[in-house]
CSV table of C-alpha atoms in Angstrom, one decimal:
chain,number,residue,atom,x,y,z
A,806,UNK,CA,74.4,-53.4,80.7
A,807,UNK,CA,75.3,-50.1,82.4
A,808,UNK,CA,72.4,-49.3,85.5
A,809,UNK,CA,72.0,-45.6,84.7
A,810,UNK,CA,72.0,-45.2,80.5
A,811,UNK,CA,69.6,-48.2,80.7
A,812,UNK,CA,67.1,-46.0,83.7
A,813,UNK,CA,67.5,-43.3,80.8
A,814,UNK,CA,66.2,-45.9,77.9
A,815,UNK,CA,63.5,-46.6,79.9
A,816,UNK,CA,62.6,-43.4,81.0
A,817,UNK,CA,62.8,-42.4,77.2
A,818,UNK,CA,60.4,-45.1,76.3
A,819,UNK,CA,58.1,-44.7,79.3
A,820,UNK,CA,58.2,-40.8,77.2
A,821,UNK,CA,57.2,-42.8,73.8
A,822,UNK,CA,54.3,-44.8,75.5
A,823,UNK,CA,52.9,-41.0,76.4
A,824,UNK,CA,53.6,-38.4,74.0
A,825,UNK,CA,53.6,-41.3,71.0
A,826,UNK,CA,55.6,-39.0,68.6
A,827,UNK,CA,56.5,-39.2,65.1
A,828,UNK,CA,60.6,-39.8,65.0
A,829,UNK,CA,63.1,-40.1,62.1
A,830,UNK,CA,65.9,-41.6,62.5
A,831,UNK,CA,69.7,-43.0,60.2
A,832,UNK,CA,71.1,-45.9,60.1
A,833,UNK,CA,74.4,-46.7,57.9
A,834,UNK,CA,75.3,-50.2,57.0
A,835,UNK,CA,78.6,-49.8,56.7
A,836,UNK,CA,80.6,-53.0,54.8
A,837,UNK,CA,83.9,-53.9,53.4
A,838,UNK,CA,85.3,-57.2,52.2
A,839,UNK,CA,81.8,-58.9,53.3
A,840,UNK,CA,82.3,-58.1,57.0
A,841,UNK,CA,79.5,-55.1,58.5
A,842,UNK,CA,80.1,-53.0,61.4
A,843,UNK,CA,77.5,-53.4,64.5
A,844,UNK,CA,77.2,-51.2,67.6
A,845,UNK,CA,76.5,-53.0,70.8
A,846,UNK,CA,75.0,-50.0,72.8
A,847,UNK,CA,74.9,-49.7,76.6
A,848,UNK,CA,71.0,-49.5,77.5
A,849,UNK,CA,70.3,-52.4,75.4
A,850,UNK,CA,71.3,-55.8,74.4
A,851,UNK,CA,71.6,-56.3,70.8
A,852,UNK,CA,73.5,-55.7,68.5
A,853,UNK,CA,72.7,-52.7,65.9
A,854,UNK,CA,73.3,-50.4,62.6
A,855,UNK,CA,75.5,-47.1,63.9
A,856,UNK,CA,73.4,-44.6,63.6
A,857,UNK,CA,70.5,-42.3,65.8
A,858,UNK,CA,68.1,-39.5,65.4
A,859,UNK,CA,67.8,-36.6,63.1
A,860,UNK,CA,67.8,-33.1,64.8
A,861,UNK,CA,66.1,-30.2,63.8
A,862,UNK,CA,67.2,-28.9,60.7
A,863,UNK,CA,69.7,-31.0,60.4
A,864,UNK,CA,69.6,-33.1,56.5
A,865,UNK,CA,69.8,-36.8,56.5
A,866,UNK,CA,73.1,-36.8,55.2
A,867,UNK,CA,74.4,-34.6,58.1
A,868,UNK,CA,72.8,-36.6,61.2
A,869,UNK,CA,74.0,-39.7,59.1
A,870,UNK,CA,77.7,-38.5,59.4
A,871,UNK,CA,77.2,-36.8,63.1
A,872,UNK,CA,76.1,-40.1,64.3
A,873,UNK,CA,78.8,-42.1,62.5
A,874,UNK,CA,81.6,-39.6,64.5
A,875,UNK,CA,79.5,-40.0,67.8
A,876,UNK,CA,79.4,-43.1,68.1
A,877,UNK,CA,82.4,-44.7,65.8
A,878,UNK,CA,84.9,-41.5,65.6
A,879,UNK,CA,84.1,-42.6,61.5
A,880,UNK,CA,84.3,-40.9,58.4
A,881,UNK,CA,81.9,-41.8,55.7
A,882,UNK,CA,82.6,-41.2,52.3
A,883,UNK,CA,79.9,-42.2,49.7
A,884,UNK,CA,76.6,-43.2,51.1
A,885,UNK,CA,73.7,-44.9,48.8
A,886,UNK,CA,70.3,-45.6,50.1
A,887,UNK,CA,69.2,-49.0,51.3
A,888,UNK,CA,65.6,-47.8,52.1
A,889,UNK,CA,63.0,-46.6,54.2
A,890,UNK,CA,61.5,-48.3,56.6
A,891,UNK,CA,59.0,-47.3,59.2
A,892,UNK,CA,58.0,-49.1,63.0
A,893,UNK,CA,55.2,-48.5,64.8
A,894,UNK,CA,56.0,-50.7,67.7
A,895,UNK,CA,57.3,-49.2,71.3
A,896,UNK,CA,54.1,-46.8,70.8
A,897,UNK,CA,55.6,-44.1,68.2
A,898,UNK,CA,55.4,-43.4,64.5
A,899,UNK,CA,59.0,-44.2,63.8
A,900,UNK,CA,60.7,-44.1,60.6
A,901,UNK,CA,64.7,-45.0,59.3
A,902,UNK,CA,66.2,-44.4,56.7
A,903,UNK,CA,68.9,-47.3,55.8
A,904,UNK,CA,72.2,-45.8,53.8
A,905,UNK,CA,75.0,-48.4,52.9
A,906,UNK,CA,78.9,-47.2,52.4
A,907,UNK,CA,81.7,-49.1,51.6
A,908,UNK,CA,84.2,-45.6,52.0
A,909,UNK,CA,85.0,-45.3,55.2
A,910,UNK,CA,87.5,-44.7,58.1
A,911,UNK,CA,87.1,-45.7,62.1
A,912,UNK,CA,89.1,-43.7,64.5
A,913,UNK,CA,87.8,-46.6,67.2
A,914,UNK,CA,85.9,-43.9,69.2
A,915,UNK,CA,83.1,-44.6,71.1
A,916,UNK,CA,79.9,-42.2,72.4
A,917,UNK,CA,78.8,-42.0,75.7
A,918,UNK,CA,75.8,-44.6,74.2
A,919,UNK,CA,77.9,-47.2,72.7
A,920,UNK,CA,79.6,-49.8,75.1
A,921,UNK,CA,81.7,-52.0,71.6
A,922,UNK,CA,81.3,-52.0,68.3
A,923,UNK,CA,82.5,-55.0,66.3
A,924,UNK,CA,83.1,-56.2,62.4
A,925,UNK,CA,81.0,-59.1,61.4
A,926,UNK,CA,80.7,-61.6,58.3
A,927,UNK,CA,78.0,-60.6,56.6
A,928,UNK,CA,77.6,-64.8,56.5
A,929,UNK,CA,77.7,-65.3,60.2
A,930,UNK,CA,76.0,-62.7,62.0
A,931,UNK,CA,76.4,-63.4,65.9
A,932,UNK,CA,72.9,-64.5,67.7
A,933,UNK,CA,72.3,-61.3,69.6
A,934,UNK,CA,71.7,-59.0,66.5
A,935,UNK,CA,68.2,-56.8,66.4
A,936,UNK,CA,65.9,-58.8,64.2
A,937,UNK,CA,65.4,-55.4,62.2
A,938,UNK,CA,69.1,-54.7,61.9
A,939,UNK,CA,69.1,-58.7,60.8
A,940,UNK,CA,66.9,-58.6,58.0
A,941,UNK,CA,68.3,-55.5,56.5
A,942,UNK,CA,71.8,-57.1,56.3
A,943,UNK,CA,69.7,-60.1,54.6
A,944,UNK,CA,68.6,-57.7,52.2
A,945,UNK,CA,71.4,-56.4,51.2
A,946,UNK,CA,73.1,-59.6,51.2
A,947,UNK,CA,71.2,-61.0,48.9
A,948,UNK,CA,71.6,-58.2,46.3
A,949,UNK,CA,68.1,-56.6,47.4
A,950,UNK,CA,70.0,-52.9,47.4
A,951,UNK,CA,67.3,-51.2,45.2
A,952,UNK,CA,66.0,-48.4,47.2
A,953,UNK,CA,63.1,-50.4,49.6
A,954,UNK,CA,60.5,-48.2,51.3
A,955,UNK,CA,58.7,-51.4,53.5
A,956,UNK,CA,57.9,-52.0,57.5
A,957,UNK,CA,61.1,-52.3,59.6
């Protein structure tokens, strides 16, 4: 872990714990040939979806792809909803919307937040994956891809 993004995480939750806001937030699943592509970022250390806030007036679909060229220099082509999902842990009202996409291109780049990124069986996940991040792969896995609005 890098010493000054991680300061910045904290400092960002140490934020949370205070103002307790409401957030929304992306994440894309994206899989081919039963392998998924994780992000290791560089305040934390587990493994995640790509993916990140939405801005002001931005849609969900445009933060989606925004986040996906951040972080993964990707293009995304077709994107279908995995669910919503909402957290109310770290002392905020959070809420993420899971898209899956099998369409897509990596250019390899990586965002000031990401440290690696990775592809992975979707039948042997490594140990250090968020349990969040975990059970969404399980549910799509195991052919639960209906749109899901549950906790996260």
């Amino acid at each position: 872990m890098k010493p000054i993004p991680r300061l910045l995480h904290i400092l960002e939750r140490l934020k949370l714990r205070i103002l307790r806001p409401v957030t929304l937030g992306v994440r894309v699943l994206l899989e081919r040939d039963g392998r998924v592509v994780l992000v290791w970022h560089t305040y934390d250390k587990l493994w995640y979806f790509p993916g990140g806030g939405v801005k002001r007036k931005e849609t969900l679909e445009a933060a989606l792809r925004r986040e996906a060229r951040e972080e993964l220099g990707a293009e995304l082509g077709q994107l279908r909803l995995l669910g919503a999902y909402s957290n109310f842990t770290e002392y905020k009202s959070d809420h993420t919307l899971i898209f899956v996409c099998h369409d897509f291109a990596l250019a390899g780049a990586k965002g000031r937040e990401i440290d690696r990124f990775g592809f992975f069986d979707l039948e042997d996940l490594p140990e250090d994956i968020s349990p969040a991040t975990r059970r969404r792969i399980e549910e799509y896995r195991t052919g639960n891809v209906v749109p899901y609005v549950g906790m996260w």
